[in-house]
Short mmCIF file of C-alpha atoms in Angstrom, two decimals:
data_model
loop_
_atom_site.label_atom_id
_atom_site.label_comp_id
_atom_site.label_asym_id
_atom_site.label_seq_id
_atom_site.Cartn_x
_atom_site.Cartn_y
_atom_site.Cartn_z
CA MET A 235 16.19 1.27 -5.15
CA LYS A 236 13.39 -0.92 -3.83
CA GLN A 237 12.51 -0.43 -0.19
CA GLY A 238 10.97 -3.09 2.00
CA ILE A 239 7.87 -2.66 4.15
CA LYS A 240 8.58 0.19 6.57
CA LYS A 241 5.74 -0.42 9.01
CA ALA A 242 6.60 -3.12 11.54
CA SER A 243 3.06 -4.36 12.11
CA ILE A 244 2.52 -4.95 8.37
CA ALA A 245 5.90 -6.70 8.06
CA GLU A 246 4.85 -8.94 10.95
CA TYR A 247 1.54 -9.68 9.21
CA ILE A 248 3.15 -10.91 5.98
CA GLY A 249 5.67 -12.95 7.97
CA ASP A 250 2.99 -14.75 9.98
CA LYS A 251 3.13 -18.46 9.09
CA ASN A 252 -0.49 -19.06 10.13
CA HIS A 253 -1.55 -18.57 6.52
CA SER A 254 0.00 -19.96 3.34
CA GLU A 255 2.75 -18.07 1.55
CA SER A 256 0.65 -17.59 -1.58
CA LEU A 257 -2.20 -16.07 0.47
CA ARG A 258 0.19 -13.86 2.45
CA SER A 259 1.37 -11.95 -0.62
CA LEU A 260 -1.99 -11.00 -2.11
CA ARG A 261 -3.66 -10.48 1.27
CA THR A 262 -0.96 -8.01 2.30
CA ILE A 263 -1.22 -6.14 -1.01
CA THR A 264 -5.03 -6.06 -0.84
CA LEU A 265 -5.22 -4.93 2.79
CA PHE A 266 -2.30 -2.53 3.04
CA GLY A 267 -1.62 -1.22 -0.46
CA LYS A 268 -1.79 2.53 -0.98
CA ASN A 269 -5.35 2.94 -2.19
CA VAL A 270 -5.82 6.11 -4.24
CA ALA A 271 -7.76 4.22 -6.91
CA THR A 272 -9.38 0.80 -7.18
CA TYR A 273 -7.48 -0.29 -10.29
CA LYS A 274 -5.36 -2.59 -8.10
CA PHE A 275 -8.43 -4.61 -7.12
CA ALA A 276 -9.54 -4.97 -10.75
CA LEU A 277 -6.06 -6.18 -11.75
CA ALA A 278 -5.89 -8.64 -8.85
CA LEU A 279 -9.23 -10.17 -9.86
CA ALA A 280 -8.17 -10.34 -13.50
CA LEU A 281 -4.91 -12.10 -12.54
CA LEU A 282 -6.88 -14.71 -10.61
CA LYS A 283 -9.71 -15.21 -13.11
CA VAL A 284 -8.14 -15.12 -16.59
CA GLU A 285 -7.92 -18.70 -17.83
CA SER A 286 -4.37 -19.53 -18.86
CA ASN A 287 -1.86 -22.29 -18.17
CA GLN A 288 1.07 -20.08 -19.08
CA SER A 289 3.49 -18.42 -16.66
CA THR A 290 3.41 -15.30 -18.85
CA MET A 291 0.36 -13.12 -19.51
CA LYS A 292 0.20 -10.58 -22.30
CA PHE A 293 -1.27 -7.17 -21.47
CA ALA A 294 -3.93 -7.76 -24.12
CA ASP A 295 -5.05 -11.02 -22.44
CA LEU A 296 -5.59 -9.23 -19.13
CA GLN A 297 -7.13 -6.01 -20.43
CA GLU A 298 -10.63 -7.30 -21.18
CA SER A 299 -10.98 -8.96 -17.78
CA PHE A 300 -9.57 -5.86 -16.03
CA LEU A 301 -12.07 -3.57 -17.77
CA LYS A 302 -15.04 -5.83 -17.04
CA GLU A 303 -14.15 -6.05 -13.35
CA PHE A 304 -13.70 -2.29 -13.12
CA LEU A 305 -16.94 -1.52 -14.99
CA LEU A 306 -19.02 -3.69 -12.64
CA HIS A 307 -18.03 -1.45 -9.74
CA TYR A 308 -17.80 1.83 -11.63
CA GLU A 309 -21.40 1.61 -12.84
CA GLU A 310 -22.58 0.86 -9.30
CA VAL A 311 -20.42 3.44 -7.49
CA PRO A 312 -18.61 6.05 -9.66
CA GLN A 313 -16.32 7.04 -6.75
CA GLN A 314 -13.43 4.70 -7.56
CA PHE A 315 -10.73 7.24 -6.66
CA SER A 316 -9.84 9.08 -3.49
CA SER A 317 -9.71 12.35 -5.46
CA GLY A 318 -13.13 11.81 -7.05
CA LYS A 319 -11.82 13.29 -10.31
CA PRO A 320 -12.36 11.60 -13.71
CA THR A 321 -9.45 9.94 -15.52
CA ARG A 322 -8.91 9.12 -19.16
CA ILE A 323 -10.03 5.56 -18.41
CA THR A 324 -13.25 6.62 -16.67
CA GLU A 325 -13.99 9.06 -19.49
CA ALA A 326 -13.64 6.14 -21.94
CA CYS A 327 -15.89 4.03 -19.68
CA ASP A 328 -18.49 6.81 -19.68
CA LEU A 329 -18.53 6.81 -23.48
CA TYR A 330 -18.97 3.01 -23.49
CA ILE A 331 -21.92 3.22 -21.09
CA LYS A 332 -23.46 6.11 -23.03
CA ALA A 333 -23.15 4.08 -26.25
CA GLY A 334 -25.35 1.37 -24.76
CA LYS A 335 -22.64 -1.08 -23.66
CA THR A 336 -22.70 -2.88 -27.01
CA HIS A 337 -20.01 -5.28 -28.21
CA SER A 338 -18.71 -2.72 -30.70
CA ALA A 339 -18.60 -0.04 -27.99
CA PHE A 340 -16.56 -2.38 -25.78
CA GLU A 341 -14.09 -2.93 -28.61
CA VAL A 342 -13.73 0.86 -28.88
CA LEU A 343 -13.20 0.99 -25.09
CA LYS A 344 -10.44 -1.60 -25.30
CA GLU A 345 -8.74 0.20 -28.15
CA SER A 346 -8.91 3.63 -26.49
CA THR A 347 -7.49 2.34 -23.19
CA ALA A 348 -4.95 -0.16 -24.55
CA ALA A 349 -2.02 2.17 -23.93
CA LEU A 350 -3.35 3.50 -20.60
CA TRP A 351 -4.72 0.95 -18.18
CA HIS A 352 -1.52 -0.85 -17.19
CA ASN A 353 0.34 2.40 -16.55
CA TYR A 354 -1.80 3.02 -13.48
CA VAL A 355 -1.22 -0.27 -11.67
CA PHE A 356 1.66 -2.51 -12.68
CA ASP A 357 4.61 -0.64 -11.19
CA ALA A 358 2.76 0.29 -7.99
CA PHE A 359 1.03 -3.05 -7.43
CA HIS A 360 3.54 -4.31 -4.84
CA ASN A 361 3.79 -1.04 -2.90
CA VAL A 362 2.82 -1.63 0.73
CA GLY A 363 3.42 0.05 4.08
CA GLY A 364 5.34 3.03 2.73
CA GLY A 365 7.67 0.82 0.70
CA THR A 366 7.65 -2.26 -1.53
CA ILE A 367 7.26 -5.85 -0.39
CA ASP A 368 10.38 -7.99 -0.79
CA ASP A 369 10.88 -9.63 -4.18
CA LYS A 370 10.18 -13.08 -2.72
CA TRP A 371 6.55 -12.03 -2.14
CA TRP A 372 5.94 -10.56 -5.60
CA LEU A 373 3.13 -12.00 -7.72
CA PHE A 374 4.56 -10.95 -11.08
CA GLU A 375 7.44 -9.24 -12.83
CA HIS A 376 6.62 -6.44 -15.25
CA ASP A 377 8.17 -7.06 -18.70
CA SER A 378 7.38 -3.76 -20.44
CA ASN A 379 9.47 -4.57 -23.53
CA ASN A 380 7.33 -7.59 -24.37
CA LYS A 381 4.13 -6.03 -22.98
CA SER A 382 3.58 -8.92 -20.62
CA LEU A 383 3.67 -10.02 -16.99
CA VAL A 384 5.81 -12.94 -15.85
CA LEU A 385 3.89 -14.69 -13.07
CA THR A 386 5.79 -15.83 -9.98
CA ASP A 387 5.33 -19.12 -8.13
CA ARG A 388 3.27 -17.23 -5.51
CA LEU A 389 0.59 -16.31 -8.03
CA LEU A 390 0.75 -19.61 -9.92
CA GLU A 391 0.17 -21.55 -6.68
CA LEU A 392 -2.74 -19.29 -5.83
CA ARG A 393 -4.32 -19.73 -9.26
CA GLU A 394 -3.95 -23.52 -9.07
CA SER A 395 -5.70 -23.81 -5.69
CA SER A 396 -9.43 -23.37 -6.25
CA PHE A 397 -9.96 -23.08 -2.47
CA GLU A 398 -7.41 -20.30 -1.93
CA LYS A 399 -8.39 -18.54 -5.16
CA GLU A 400 -12.03 -18.37 -4.05
CA ILE A 401 -10.96 -17.04 -0.64
CA MET A 402 -8.98 -14.22 -2.24
CA ILE A 403 -11.67 -13.32 -4.79
CA ASN A 404 -14.19 -12.92 -1.96
CA GLU A 405 -11.76 -10.93 0.19
CA ILE A 406 -10.84 -8.60 -2.67
CA LEU A 407 -14.52 -7.96 -3.45
CA ALA A 408 -15.23 -7.23 0.22
CA ARG A 409 -12.27 -4.87 0.45
CA TRP A 410 -13.23 -3.11 -2.78
CA SER A 411 -16.76 -2.57 -1.47
CA ILE A 412 -15.42 -0.97 1.70
CA VAL A 413 -13.02 1.36 -0.11
CA GLN A 414 -15.55 2.62 -2.65
CA SER A 415 -18.24 2.99 0.03
CA ALA A 416 -15.88 5.03 2.19
CA TRP A 417 -15.00 7.37 -0.70
CA ALA A 418 -18.64 7.69 -1.74
CA ALA A 419 -19.68 8.70 1.78
CA GLY A 420 -16.65 10.88 2.58
CA VAL A 421 -14.11 9.01 4.66
CA SER A 422 -12.90 11.91 6.83
CA THR A 423 -16.16 12.11 8.80
CA ASN A 424 -17.20 8.48 8.78
CA LEU A 425 -17.58 5.84 11.46
CA VAL A 426 -17.40 2.14 10.66
CA THR A 427 -19.72 0.46 13.13
CA HIS A 428 -21.70 -2.73 13.61
CA SER A 429 -25.47 -3.03 13.33
CA GLU A 430 -27.32 -6.15 14.42
CA THR A 431 -29.59 -5.89 11.37
CA GLU A 432 -27.17 -4.60 8.71
CA GLY A 433 -23.74 -5.91 9.72
CA LEU A 434 -20.97 -3.36 9.07
CA VAL A 435 -22.12 0.12 8.13
CA ILE A 436 -20.43 3.44 7.43
CA SER A 437 -22.28 6.43 8.81
CA SER A 438 -21.52 10.10 9.19
CA GLN A 439 -21.02 11.51 12.67
CA ASN A 440 -24.37 13.29 12.58
CA GLY A 441 -26.11 10.22 11.14
CA SER A 442 -27.23 12.00 7.95
CA LYS A 443 -25.50 9.39 5.74
CA ARG A 444 -25.49 5.64 6.18
CA VAL A 445 -23.96 3.11 3.79
CA SER A 446 -24.29 -0.62 4.46
CA LEU A 447 -21.19 -2.67 3.69
CA ARG A 448 -21.57 -6.14 2.25
CA SER A 449 -20.21 -8.17 5.11
CA ALA A 450 -18.43 -7.79 8.41
CA LEU A 451 -16.98 -11.23 7.81
CA GLY A 452 -15.41 -10.30 4.48
CA ALA A 453 -14.01 -7.13 5.99
CA LEU A 454 -12.51 -8.55 9.19
CA LEU A 455 -11.57 -12.15 8.43
CA PRO A 456 -8.50 -11.35 6.27
CA TYR A 457 -6.84 -9.71 9.28
CA GLN A 458 -7.42 -12.95 11.21
CA LYS A 459 -6.32 -15.16 8.30
CA GLY A 460 -9.79 -16.69 8.20
CA ARG A 461 -9.53 -17.98 11.77
CA CYS A 462 -11.41 -17.49 15.02
CA PHE A 463 -9.86 -14.64 16.98
CA TYR A 464 -9.70 -16.79 20.12
CA CYS A 465 -9.24 -20.51 19.43
CA ASP A 466 -7.57 -20.08 16.00
CA ALA A 467 -9.89 -22.60 14.31
CA LEU A 468 -10.71 -21.97 10.65
CA VAL A 469 -14.26 -20.64 10.63
CA ASP A 470 -16.73 -21.85 8.03
CA LYS A 471 -18.88 -19.20 6.35
CA THR A 472 -21.01 -21.92 4.74
CA SER A 473 -21.97 -23.50 8.09
CA GLN A 474 -25.28 -23.08 9.92
CA SER A 475 -25.53 -20.55 12.75
CA SER A 476 -25.98 -23.42 15.21
CA GLU A 477 -22.67 -25.09 14.26
CA ASP A 478 -19.49 -24.55 16.27
CA LEU A 479 -17.45 -23.13 13.36
CA PHE A 480 -20.08 -20.61 12.28
CA PRO A 481 -18.42 -17.14 12.29
CA ASP A 482 -19.93 -14.61 14.69
CA VAL A 483 -19.16 -10.91 15.10
CA ASP A 484 -18.02 -10.53 18.70
CA HIS A 485 -17.61 -7.37 20.78
CA PHE A 486 -14.29 -7.89 22.55
CA PHE A 487 -15.23 -5.44 25.32
CA ALA A 488 -18.75 -6.46 26.32
CA HIS A 489 -21.63 -4.05 25.75
CA SER A 490 -22.54 -4.27 29.43
CA TYR A 491 -19.04 -3.22 30.53
CA ILE A 492 -18.80 -0.07 28.39
CA SER A 493 -22.45 0.85 28.99
CA GLY A 494 -21.81 0.53 32.72
CA LEU A 495 -18.85 2.90 32.49
CA LYS A 496 -20.96 5.47 30.67
CA THR A 497 -23.75 5.15 33.23
CA GLU A 498 -21.23 5.83 35.98
CA GLY A 499 -19.90 8.86 34.09
CA ASN A 500 -16.43 7.32 33.80
CA LYS A 501 -14.10 9.47 31.70
CA ARG A 502 -12.62 6.39 30.05
CA ALA A 503 -15.96 5.77 28.32
CA LEU A 504 -16.52 9.30 27.00
CA SER A 505 -16.76 9.47 23.17
CA ILE A 506 -16.48 5.68 22.89
CA ASN A 507 -18.66 3.87 20.37
CA LYS A 508 -18.83 0.29 21.68
CA ASP A 509 -20.04 -0.92 18.27
CA GLY A 510 -17.05 0.64 16.51
CA ILE A 511 -14.69 -1.41 14.35
CA TRP A 512 -12.00 -1.13 17.06
CA ASN A 513 -14.06 -3.47 19.30
CA LEU A 514 -15.14 -6.07 16.70
CA VAL A 515 -13.55 -9.45 16.01
CA ILE A 516 -14.73 -12.62 14.28
CA ALA A 517 -15.15 -15.58 16.64
CA CYS A 518 -16.47 -19.07 16.04
CA LYS A 519 -19.90 -19.77 17.50
CA ALA A 520 -18.40 -22.14 20.09
CA CYS A 521 -16.14 -19.42 21.50
CA ASN A 522 -18.65 -16.60 21.27
CA ARG A 523 -21.91 -18.15 22.47
CA GLY A 524 -21.40 -21.89 22.85
CA ALA A 525 -21.92 -23.91 26.02
CA ASN A 526 -18.58 -22.61 27.33
CA GLY A 527 -18.59 -19.36 25.36
CA LYS A 528 -17.17 -15.95 26.19
CA PHE A 529 -20.41 -13.93 26.43
CA ASP A 530 -19.69 -10.90 28.70
CA SER A 531 -16.53 -12.33 30.25
CA ARG A 532 -13.03 -11.11 29.46
CA PRO A 533 -10.37 -13.17 27.64
CA PRO A 534 -6.79 -13.59 28.90
CA PRO A 535 -4.40 -10.63 28.40
CA GLN A 536 -2.75 -12.04 25.26
CA PHE A 537 -5.99 -11.51 23.36
CA PHE A 538 -6.15 -7.89 24.42
CA GLU A 539 -2.63 -7.42 23.03
CA LYS A 540 -3.76 -9.18 19.85
CA LEU A 541 -6.64 -6.71 19.52
CA VAL A 542 -4.31 -3.73 19.99
CA LYS A 543 -2.02 -5.11 17.26
CA ARG A 544 -5.00 -5.62 14.94
CA ASN A 545 -6.15 -2.04 15.49
CA MET A 546 -2.62 -0.81 14.78
CA LEU A 547 -2.94 -2.49 11.38
CA PHE A 548 -6.16 -0.55 10.79
CA ILE A 549 -4.49 2.72 11.74
CA GLU A 550 -1.54 2.10 9.43
CA GLU A 551 -3.76 1.71 6.39
CA HIS A 552 -3.68 4.43 3.77
CA LYS A 553 -6.52 6.95 4.34
CA HIS A 554 -9.02 4.19 4.82
CA ALA A 555 -12.38 3.95 6.57
CA PHE A 556 -11.03 1.54 9.18
CA ARG A 557 -8.39 4.03 10.29
CA SER A 558 -10.97 6.78 10.61
CA GLY A 559 -13.41 4.38 12.27
CA VAL A 560 -10.95 3.27 14.96
CA LEU A 561 -9.80 6.77 15.89
CA THR A 562 -13.22 8.38 15.81
CA SER A 563 -15.01 5.54 17.62
CA LEU A 564 -12.51 5.80 20.48
CA GLY A 565 -12.47 9.60 20.47
CA VAL A 566 -8.70 9.80 19.83
CA GLU A 567 -6.44 11.32 17.18
CA SER A 568 -3.35 9.07 17.01
CA SER A 569 -2.17 5.49 17.42
CA MET A 570 -0.49 6.41 20.71
CA GLN A 571 -3.73 7.83 22.09
CA MET A 572 -5.60 4.78 20.80
CA GLN A 573 -3.29 2.42 22.71
CA LYS A 574 -3.58 4.47 25.89
CA LYS A 575 -7.38 4.58 25.68
CA MET A 576 -7.59 0.83 25.11
CA HIS A 577 -5.26 0.09 28.02
CA ASP A 578 -7.36 2.32 30.27
CA LEU A 579 -10.44 0.31 29.27
CA TRP A 580 -8.61 -2.97 29.81
CA ASN A 581 -7.52 -2.01 33.32
CA GLY A 582 -11.19 -1.82 34.32
CA PHE A 583 -12.19 -4.87 32.29
CA GLU A 584 -9.65 -7.05 34.13
CA ILE A 585 -11.88 -7.33 37.19
CA ARG A 586 -14.40 -9.35 35.19
CA LYS A 587 -14.59 -13.12 35.24
CA VAL A 588 -11.86 -14.59 33.03
CA TRP A 589 -12.90 -16.79 30.11
CA VAL A 590 -10.39 -19.06 28.34
CA PRO A 591 -10.92 -20.48 24.80
CA LYS A 592 -11.44 -24.22 24.60
CA ASP A 593 -8.08 -25.04 22.95
CA ILE A 594 -5.88 -22.99 25.30
#
């Protein structure tokens, strides 16, 4: 029996009407699927990129694109699995690479994996939040008898919109980069933090390892549906840094506030990394540093609650760097402790001058 999404915050995310229904499905799967391997990302990209006007895709038509997407990442970062152990597919990929990546070697790779690759991803593709998303959100039906996938209206609409398709391709690539980087560096001891020069980075607690992620924007924007955290305007990644819709990385709790607490020896600030992922949101330039921008002020309480909800989404991910980053950066061990710590910080932050976004 199929079970719906068990985690309330993820169910609320997919039900949020602030992003289109076609985006909701794939975004939820990409962000909250149970990641023990990156095959799901390769399949998602193949489903979006394979050129076809048909509502049915044969396994064979998808296989070449799936393998090419997977190989691009596997050659760069071999850690494509949480276990780190080789599989029959990676062993076949190793032989292809060793053979010089020739056309004939790729044909051998396709033949040797033809009966394998889809077994790893098709049936588990829609598993999210400890269950399975409702049928109405599915992107395809698995027709094993005819060795094909029947595409749903959700996926067909996404494929037909060049704008939404590009958004999802970029978000999937950003997510894939984070997952493989976390596994390569050892997620259990990592902190996801922000660097002014490098953007998002994963580093070990003792600083001996440091892996730069591709983009804070690509990592955080999907949780905000591509919108400014404060005014809800669609940010524009192609804009100039001087334009109002340029996306900035904003520290919700100002540096000066948390640094002041530490200087005073306040217990609320002990073990807190102010640059941690728990404190980062994407804001448009106008809200963050415009003429009437936020700067070091505090937003109204509803935005604090929005941040807590966002961090709950991070914590409910499956063994992912964001979960580890939130808990470790705040010096806590559970979602309950995280909420308490954040509320303690907010109680002190409330005395600051209140800033209100321009459209509220």
